[in-house]
């Protein structure tokens, strides 16, 4: 590796995955992820436990990324990190580490917006969407429709006004007695269930916005009433319940996506974020894309949930235009796209 190569180490610590990746000249060499299982029994991420786990895992994860890339720290051109949005304590671990390394090595620091990075995960491998495209970003903390005009030029055209869709998956899963994160478990049980077995509400918000808080309350009262009649109601109907909840959530996502694509007259459509790993959503989108003649882009599973490869990709584009941060940079829990 010569001095002309752009070698960036990227770290991600916004929520409950500690991750590091190395990218050389725009090509991601690795993506090391340490998933925190400590939150499973709490039904959600416990912020203090997440920060402690990041603190414990970050250095080993970075060392593995550096060594498996076959480079040494003095070959780094820059260090990138997630500035936000995310949990303050979790972000602080990554930001502090990145600042210290940049200062020690005298290399530029690159801050990355986590939501922008989820979308740029589409540029890690081929096929890559051409501009403009609409990306539906669906994660545990966000649900956004984004018009992507260029790698670093994106506009939010619609978003949730309350809970994120991942949160709706996780919270309804908790009501069903499933462990956190419940999204993948709902996905798995839904495969054996009938999506029409039960009807849950499809909330319609104005314009391109979403609301996912209603379904949680609807499921709560529905289960309360059914459990009064039959205490084994959940166990006996778990697959149908999961399939029906998932069906409503997917319908809500697709209604606004169709509207967004029609309004902005694009042909290229992408999804990103943790919930884009959902097999029901992938299948429904595949059918819709065929029907509507869209070019559909779905990232590899590895790049759907939180990872540093996507942070590295975003950092590469920022490096090319010299967009660096100062050593005074601080995390932004509510960073806007
Ligand atoms: O993007 P992500 O890893 O973290 C955030 O930035 O929030 O997304 C995590 C979310 C969680 O709510 C999790 O339940 C959901 O993605 N998720 C899924 C699936 N895999 C992850 N939801 C439904 N089906 C899945 N297969
Ligand atoms: Zn995320």
CSV table of C-alpha atoms and ligand atoms in Angstrom, one decimal:
chain,number,residue,atom,x,y,z
A,1,UNK,CA,0.0,0.0,0.0
A,2,UNK,CA,1.5,3.3,-1.1
A,3,UNK,CA,1.2,6.8,0.3
A,4,UNK,CA,-1.3,7.7,-2.4
A,5,UNK,CA,-3.9,5.2,-1.2
A,6,UNK,CA,-6.9,6.6,0.8
A,7,UNK,CA,-7.0,4.3,3.9
A,8,UNK,CA,-9.8,5.1,6.4
A,9,UNK,CA,-10.6,3.4,9.7
A,10,UNK,CA,-14.3,3.8,10.5
A,11,UNK,CA,-16.1,3.1,13.8
A,12,UNK,CA,-19.8,2.8,14.7
A,13,UNK,CA,-21.1,2.9,18.2
A,14,UNK,CA,-24.5,4.7,18.0
A,15,UNK,CA,-26.7,2.0,19.6
A,16,UNK,CA,-25.9,-1.6,20.5
A,17,UNK,CA,-23.4,-2.8,18.0
A,18,UNK,CA,-19.7,-2.0,18.3
A,19,UNK,CA,-18.2,-2.1,14.9
A,20,UNK,CA,-15.0,-1.2,13.0
A,21,UNK,CA,-14.1,-1.3,9.3
A,22,UNK,CA,-11.2,-0.4,7.0
A,23,UNK,CA,-11.8,1.0,3.5
A,24,UNK,CA,-9.1,1.5,1.0
A,25,UNK,CA,-9.7,3.7,-2.1
A,26,UNK,CA,-13.5,3.2,-1.7
A,27,UNK,CA,-13.3,-0.6,-1.3
A,28,UNK,CA,-14.4,-2.0,2.1
A,29,UNK,CA,-11.9,-4.6,3.3
A,30,UNK,CA,-13.7,-5.8,6.3
A,31,UNK,CA,-16.6,-5.2,8.7
A,32,UNK,CA,-16.0,-6.4,12.3
A,33,UNK,CA,-19.2,-6.3,14.4
A,34,UNK,CA,-19.6,-7.1,18.1
A,35,UNK,CA,-23.3,-7.4,18.9
A,36,UNK,CA,-24.4,-6.8,22.5
A,37,UNK,CA,-26.6,-9.5,23.8
A,38,UNK,CA,-26.8,-8.0,27.3
A,39,UNK,CA,-30.1,-6.2,26.3
A,40,UNK,CA,-32.0,-9.3,25.4
A,41,UNK,CA,-33.9,-9.8,28.6
A,42,UNK,CA,-34.8,-6.1,29.1
A,43,UNK,CA,-37.0,-5.7,26.0
A,44,UNK,CA,-34.9,-2.8,24.7
A,45,UNK,CA,-31.4,-1.3,24.7
A,46,UNK,CA,-30.3,-0.2,28.2
A,47,UNK,CA,-28.2,2.9,27.5
A,48,UNK,CA,-25.7,2.5,30.4
A,49,UNK,CA,-25.1,-1.1,29.6
A,50,UNK,CA,-24.6,-0.2,25.9
A,51,UNK,CA,-21.9,2.4,26.7
A,52,UNK,CA,-20.1,-0.1,29.0
A,53,UNK,CA,-20.1,-2.8,26.3
A,54,UNK,CA,-18.8,-0.3,23.7
A,55,UNK,CA,-16.0,0.7,26.1
A,56,UNK,CA,-15.1,-3.0,26.5
A,57,UNK,CA,-15.4,-4.0,22.8
A,58,UNK,CA,-14.2,-1.0,20.9
A,59,UNK,CA,-10.4,-1.6,21.1
A,60,UNK,CA,-10.5,-5.3,20.3
A,61,UNK,CA,-12.9,-4.6,17.4
A,62,UNK,CA,-10.6,-1.9,16.0
A,63,UNK,CA,-7.5,-4.1,16.4
A,64,UNK,CA,-9.2,-6.9,14.5
A,65,UNK,CA,-10.2,-4.6,11.7
A,66,UNK,CA,-6.6,-3.2,11.4
A,67,UNK,CA,-4.9,-6.5,11.6
A,68,UNK,CA,-7.3,-8.4,9.2
A,69,UNK,CA,-6.9,-5.5,6.7
A,70,UNK,CA,-3.1,-6.2,6.8
A,71,UNK,CA,-2.3,-2.6,7.5
A,72,UNK,CA,-0.8,-0.7,10.4
A,73,UNK,CA,-2.1,2.4,12.2
A,74,UNK,CA,0.6,4.6,10.6
A,75,UNK,CA,-0.9,3.9,7.1
A,76,UNK,CA,-4.2,5.5,8.0
A,77,UNK,CA,-5.2,8.6,6.0
A,78,UNK,CA,-8.2,9.4,8.3
A,79,UNK,CA,-10.4,8.2,11.1
A,80,UNK,CA,-14.2,8.2,10.8
A,81,UNK,CA,-16.9,7.9,13.4
A,82,UNK,CA,-20.7,8.1,13.8
A,83,UNK,CA,-21.5,11.5,15.3
A,84,UNK,CA,-25.2,10.8,15.5
A,85,UNK,CA,-28.1,10.2,15.8
A,86,UNK,CA,-27.9,7.7,18.6
A,87,UNK,CA,-27.6,7.2,22.3
A,88,UNK,CA,-25.4,9.9,23.9
A,89,UNK,CA,-23.3,7.5,26.0
A,90,UNK,CA,-22.8,5.1,23.2
A,91,UNK,CA,-21.8,7.8,20.7
A,92,UNK,CA,-19.4,9.3,23.2
A,93,UNK,CA,-17.3,6.1,23.4
A,94,UNK,CA,-16.7,6.2,19.6
A,95,UNK,CA,-16.3,9.9,19.3
A,96,UNK,CA,-13.7,10.1,22.1
A,97,UNK,CA,-11.7,7.2,20.6
A,98,UNK,CA,-11.7,8.7,17.1
A,99,UNK,CA,-10.7,12.1,18.4
A,100,UNK,CA,-7.8,10.6,20.4
A,101,UNK,CA,-6.5,8.6,17.5
A,102,UNK,CA,-6.8,11.5,15.1
A,103,UNK,CA,-4.9,13.7,17.5
A,104,UNK,CA,-2.2,11.1,18.3
A,105,UNK,CA,-1.6,10.4,14.6
A,106,UNK,CA,-2.1,13.9,13.2
A,107,UNK,CA,-4.7,12.6,10.7
A,108,UNK,CA,-8.1,14.1,9.7
A,109,UNK,CA,-11.2,13.2,11.6
A,110,UNK,CA,-14.4,12.5,9.6
A,111,UNK,CA,-17.8,12.7,11.3
A,112,UNK,CA,-20.6,10.6,9.7
A,113,UNK,CA,-24.4,10.9,10.0
A,114,UNK,CA,-25.6,7.4,10.8
A,115,UNK,CA,-28.8,7.7,8.7
A,116,UNK,CA,-26.8,8.9,5.7
A,117,UNK,CA,-24.5,6.0,6.2
A,118,UNK,CA,-27.4,3.5,6.2
A,119,UNK,CA,-28.2,4.7,2.7
A,120,UNK,CA,-24.6,4.7,1.5
A,121,UNK,CA,-24.4,1.0,2.4
A,122,UNK,CA,-25.8,0.6,-1.2
A,123,UNK,CA,-22.4,1.7,-2.5
A,124,UNK,CA,-20.3,-1.0,-0.7
A,125,UNK,CA,-21.0,-3.6,-3.4
A,126,UNK,CA,-22.6,-3.8,-6.8
A,127,UNK,CA,-25.3,-3.3,-8.1
A,128,UNK,CA,-25.4,0.3,-7.0
A,129,UNK,CA,-28.4,2.6,-7.5
A,130,UNK,CA,-28.0,5.5,-9.9
A,131,UNK,CA,-29.3,9.0,-8.9
A,132,UNK,CA,-31.8,10.1,-8.2
A,133,UNK,CA,-33.4,7.4,-6.1
A,134,UNK,CA,-35.8,7.1,-3.2
A,135,UNK,CA,-34.6,5.2,-0.1
A,136,UNK,CA,-36.9,3.9,2.6
A,137,UNK,CA,-34.7,3.9,5.7
A,138,UNK,CA,-36.2,1.6,8.3
A,139,UNK,CA,-34.4,1.1,11.6
A,140,UNK,CA,-35.0,0.8,15.3
A,141,UNK,CA,-34.8,4.6,15.8
A,142,UNK,CA,-35.9,6.0,12.4
A,143,UNK,CA,-38.3,5.6,9.6
A,144,UNK,CA,-37.7,8.0,6.7
A,145,UNK,CA,-38.3,8.4,3.0
A,146,UNK,CA,-35.3,10.1,1.5
A,147,UNK,CA,-34.8,11.5,-1.9
A,148,UNK,CA,-31.1,10.8,-2.7
A,149,UNK,CA,-29.7,13.2,-5.4
A,150,UNK,CA,-26.0,12.4,-4.9
A,151,UNK,CA,-23.8,10.5,-2.4
A,152,UNK,CA,-23.9,13.4,0.0
A,153,UNK,CA,-27.0,15.2,-1.2
A,154,UNK,CA,-30.1,13.8,0.4
A,155,UNK,CA,-33.5,15.3,1.4
A,156,UNK,CA,-36.0,13.8,3.9
A,157,UNK,CA,-39.4,13.8,2.1
A,158,UNK,CA,-41.3,12.0,4.8
A,159,UNK,CA,-40.8,10.4,8.2
A,160,UNK,CA,-42.5,8.9,11.3
A,161,UNK,CA,-44.1,11.4,13.6
A,162,UNK,CA,-43.7,9.0,16.6
A,163,UNK,CA,-42.3,5.5,16.9
A,164,UNK,CA,-39.9,4.0,14.3
A,165,UNK,CA,-41.1,0.9,12.5
A,166,UNK,CA,-38.3,-1.2,14.1
A,167,UNK,CA,-39.5,0.0,17.5
A,168,UNK,CA,-43.1,-1.1,16.5
A,169,UNK,CA,-41.7,-4.6,15.7
A,170,UNK,CA,-39.7,-4.7,19.0
A,171,UNK,CA,-42.5,-3.4,21.2
A,172,UNK,CA,-45.2,-5.6,19.8
A,173,UNK,CA,-42.8,-8.6,20.0
A,174,UNK,CA,-42.3,-7.7,23.7
A,175,UNK,CA,-46.1,-7.9,24.2
A,176,UNK,CA,-45.9,-11.4,22.7
A,177,UNK,CA,-43.3,-12.4,25.2
A,178,UNK,CA,-40.4,-12.4,22.7
A,179,UNK,CA,-36.9,-11.4,23.5
A,180,UNK,CA,-35.2,-8.1,22.3
A,181,UNK,CA,-34.7,-7.4,19.5
A,182,UNK,CA,-38.1,-8.8,18.5
A,183,UNK,CA,-38.0,-7.8,14.9
A,184,UNK,CA,-36.1,-10.8,13.6
A,185,UNK,CA,-38.2,-13.1,15.8
A,186,UNK,CA,-41.5,-11.8,14.4
A,187,UNK,CA,-40.0,-12.3,11.0
A,188,UNK,CA,-39.1,-15.9,11.8
A,189,UNK,CA,-42.5,-16.8,13.3
A,190,UNK,CA,-44.4,-14.9,10.6
A,191,UNK,CA,-43.1,-17.3,8.0
A,192,UNK,CA,-45.4,-20.1,9.3
A,193,UNK,CA,-48.4,-17.8,9.9
A,194,UNK,CA,-51.4,-16.4,8.1
A,195,UNK,CA,-51.1,-12.6,7.6
A,196,UNK,CA,-54.9,-12.3,7.3
A,197,UNK,CA,-55.6,-14.2,10.5
A,198,UNK,CA,-56.1,-11.0,12.6
A,199,UNK,CA,-56.6,-7.4,11.5
A,200,UNK,CA,-54.5,-4.7,13.0
A,201,UNK,CA,-54.9,-1.0,12.1
A,202,UNK,CA,-53.2,0.7,9.2
A,203,UNK,CA,-52.6,4.2,10.3
A,204,UNK,CA,-52.6,6.8,7.5
A,205,UNK,CA,-50.8,10.0,8.2
A,206,UNK,CA,-50.9,13.2,6.0
A,207,UNK,CA,-48.5,13.5,3.0
A,208,UNK,CA,-45.4,11.1,3.2
A,209,UNK,CA,-45.4,10.8,6.9
A,210,UNK,CA,-45.8,7.7,9.1
A,211,UNK,CA,-47.1,6.8,12.5
A,212,UNK,CA,-46.3,3.5,14.2
A,213,UNK,CA,-47.4,4.1,17.8
A,214,UNK,CA,-51.1,3.0,17.2
A,215,UNK,CA,-50.3,-0.6,16.4
A,216,UNK,CA,-48.6,-1.2,19.8
A,217,UNK,CA,-51.7,0.0,21.6
A,218,UNK,CA,-54.0,-2.0,19.3
A,219,UNK,CA,-52.1,-5.2,19.9
A,220,UNK,CA,-52.0,-4.5,23.7
A,221,UNK,CA,-55.8,-4.3,24.0
A,222,UNK,CA,-56.4,-7.1,21.5
A,223,UNK,CA,-54.2,-9.5,23.5
A,224,UNK,CA,-55.7,-8.3,26.9
A,225,UNK,CA,-59.2,-9.2,25.6
A,226,UNK,CA,-58.2,-12.5,24.1
A,227,UNK,CA,-56.1,-13.6,27.0
A,228,UNK,CA,-59.1,-13.1,29.3
A,229,UNK,CA,-60.9,-15.8,27.3
A,230,UNK,CA,-57.9,-18.1,26.7
A,231,UNK,CA,-54.7,-17.7,28.8
A,232,UNK,CA,-52.8,-19.7,26.1
A,233,UNK,CA,-54.0,-17.5,23.3
A,234,UNK,CA,-50.5,-16.2,22.4
A,235,UNK,CA,-48.8,-19.6,22.4
A,236,UNK,CA,-51.6,-21.1,20.3
A,237,UNK,CA,-51.5,-18.3,17.7
A,238,UNK,CA,-48.0,-17.0,17.8
A,239,UNK,CA,-47.3,-17.5,14.1
A,240,UNK,CA,-50.6,-16.0,13.0
A,241,UNK,CA,-50.1,-13.0,15.4
A,242,UNK,CA,-46.6,-12.4,14.1
A,243,UNK,CA,-47.7,-12.7,10.4
A,244,UNK,CA,-50.6,-10.3,10.9
A,245,UNK,CA,-48.6,-7.7,12.8
A,246,UNK,CA,-45.9,-7.8,10.2
A,247,UNK,CA,-48.5,-7.6,7.4
A,248,UNK,CA,-49.9,-4.3,8.8
A,249,UNK,CA,-46.4,-2.8,9.3
A,250,UNK,CA,-45.3,-3.7,5.8
A,251,UNK,CA,-48.6,-2.3,4.3
A,252,UNK,CA,-48.0,1.0,6.1
A,253,UNK,CA,-44.5,1.2,4.8
A,254,UNK,CA,-45.4,0.4,1.2
A,255,UNK,CA,-48.4,2.8,0.9
A,256,UNK,CA,-46.2,5.8,1.4
A,257,UNK,CA,-43.3,4.5,-0.6
A,258,UNK,CA,-45.6,4.1,-3.6
A,259,UNK,CA,-46.8,7.6,-3.1
A,260,UNK,CA,-43.3,9.0,-2.8
A,261,UNK,CA,-42.1,7.2,-6.0
A,262,UNK,CA,-45.1,8.5,-7.9
A,263,UNK,CA,-44.7,12.1,-6.6
A,264,UNK,CA,-41.0,12.3,-7.4
A,265,UNK,CA,-41.2,10.3,-10.6
A,266,UNK,CA,-38.1,8.2,-9.9
A,267,UNK,CA,-37.4,4.7,-11.2
A,268,UNK,CA,-34.8,3.6,-8.7
A,269,UNK,CA,-35.9,2.5,-5.2
A,270,UNK,CA,-33.8,1.3,-2.3
A,271,UNK,CA,-34.3,0.2,1.3
A,272,UNK,CA,-31.9,0.5,4.1
A,273,UNK,CA,-31.6,0.0,7.9
A,274,UNK,CA,-32.2,-2.9,10.2
A,275,UNK,CA,-35.8,-3.6,9.2
A,276,UNK,CA,-34.7,-4.0,5.6
A,277,UNK,CA,-33.5,-7.4,6.7
A,278,UNK,CA,-37.2,-8.4,7.1
A,279,UNK,CA,-38.0,-11.2,4.7
A,280,UNK,CA,-41.7,-10.3,4.4
A,281,UNK,CA,-40.7,-6.7,3.5
A,282,UNK,CA,-38.1,-7.9,1.0
A,283,UNK,CA,-40.6,-10.2,-0.7
A,284,UNK,CA,-43.5,-7.6,-0.8
A,285,UNK,CA,-41.1,-5.0,-2.2
A,286,UNK,CA,-39.8,-7.4,-4.8
A,287,UNK,CA,-43.4,-8.0,-6.0
A,288,UNK,CA,-44.2,-4.3,-6.0
A,289,UNK,CA,-41.1,-3.4,-7.9
A,290,UNK,CA,-42.0,-6.0,-10.6
A,291,UNK,CA,-45.5,-4.6,-10.8
A,292,UNK,CA,-44.4,-1.0,-11.0
A,293,UNK,CA,-41.3,-1.6,-13.1
A,294,UNK,CA,-38.9,-0.1,-10.5
A,295,UNK,CA,-35.2,-0.9,-10.2
A,296,UNK,CA,-35.1,-2.2,-6.6
A,297,UNK,CA,-31.9,-2.1,-4.5
A,298,UNK,CA,-31.7,-4.1,-1.2
A,299,UNK,CA,-28.4,-4.3,0.7
A,300,UNK,CA,-26.8,-7.5,1.8
A,301,UNK,CA,-28.0,-8.6,5.3
A,302,UNK,CA,-24.6,-7.7,6.8
A,303,UNK,CA,-25.0,-4.1,5.7
A,304,UNK,CA,-28.7,-3.7,6.8
A,305,UNK,CA,-28.2,-3.6,10.5
A,306,UNK,CA,-25.7,-1.3,12.2
A,307,UNK,CA,-22.2,-1.7,10.9
A,308,UNK,CA,-19.0,0.3,10.4
A,309,UNK,CA,-18.7,-0.6,6.6
A,310,UNK,CA,-21.4,1.9,5.9
A,311,UNK,CA,-19.7,4.5,8.0
A,312,UNK,CA,-16.5,3.8,6.1
A,313,UNK,CA,-18.3,4.3,2.8
A,314,UNK,CA,-19.8,7.6,3.8
A,315,UNK,CA,-16.3,8.7,5.1
A,316,UNK,CA,-14.7,7.9,1.8
A,317,UNK,CA,-17.0,10.3,-0.1
A,318,UNK,CA,-16.4,13.0,2.5
A,319,UNK,CA,-12.7,12.5,2.3
A,320,UNK,CA,-12.8,13.0,-1.5
A,321,UNK,CA,-14.3,16.5,-1.0
A,322,UNK,CA,-12.2,17.3,2.0
A,323,UNK,CA,-15.0,17.5,4.5
A,324,UNK,CA,-13.3,17.0,7.8
A,325,UNK,CA,-14.2,17.7,11.4
A,326,UNK,CA,-12.3,19.7,14.1
A,327,UNK,CA,-11.0,18.0,17.3
A,328,UNK,CA,-13.7,19.9,19.2
A,329,UNK,CA,-16.5,17.9,17.6
A,330,UNK,CA,-19.1,16.4,20.0
A,331,UNK,CA,-21.8,13.8,19.5
A,332,UNK,CA,-25.3,14.8,18.4
A,333,UNK,CA,-28.0,12.4,19.8
A,334,UNK,CA,-30.6,14.0,17.5
A,335,UNK,CA,-28.5,14.7,14.4
A,336,UNK,CA,-30.6,15.5,11.4
A,337,UNK,CA,-30.1,14.1,8.0
B,1,LIG,O1,-30.5,-0.2,11.8
B,1,LIG,P1,-30.5,-1.0,13.1
B,1,LIG,O2,-29.5,-2.1,13.2
B,1,LIG,O3,-30.3,0.0,14.3
B,1,LIG,C1,-30.8,1.2,14.4
B,1,LIG,O4,-30.1,2.2,13.8
B,1,LIG,O5,-31.8,1.4,15.0
B,1,LIG,O6,-32.0,-1.5,13.2
B,1,LIG,C2,-32.4,-2.3,14.4
B,1,LIG,C3,-33.8,-2.6,14.2
B,1,LIG,C4,-34.4,-3.3,15.4
B,1,LIG,O7,-35.7,-2.7,15.7
B,1,LIG,C5,-34.7,-4.7,14.9
B,1,LIG,O8,-35.8,-5.4,15.5
B,1,LIG,C6,-34.9,-4.5,13.5
B,1,LIG,O9,-34.0,-3.5,13.1
B,1,LIG,N1,-34.8,-5.7,12.7
B,1,LIG,C7,-35.8,-6.4,12.1
B,1,LIG,C8,-35.2,-7.5,11.4
B,1,LIG,N2,-33.8,-7.5,11.6
B,1,LIG,C9,-33.6,-6.4,12.4
B,1,LIG,N3,-37.1,-6.1,12.0
B,1,LIG,C10,-37.9,-7.0,11.4
B,1,LIG,N4,-37.4,-8.1,10.7
B,1,LIG,C11,-36.1,-8.4,10.7
B,1,LIG,N5,-35.6,-9.5,10.1
B,2,LIG,ZN1,-28.9,2.0,12.3
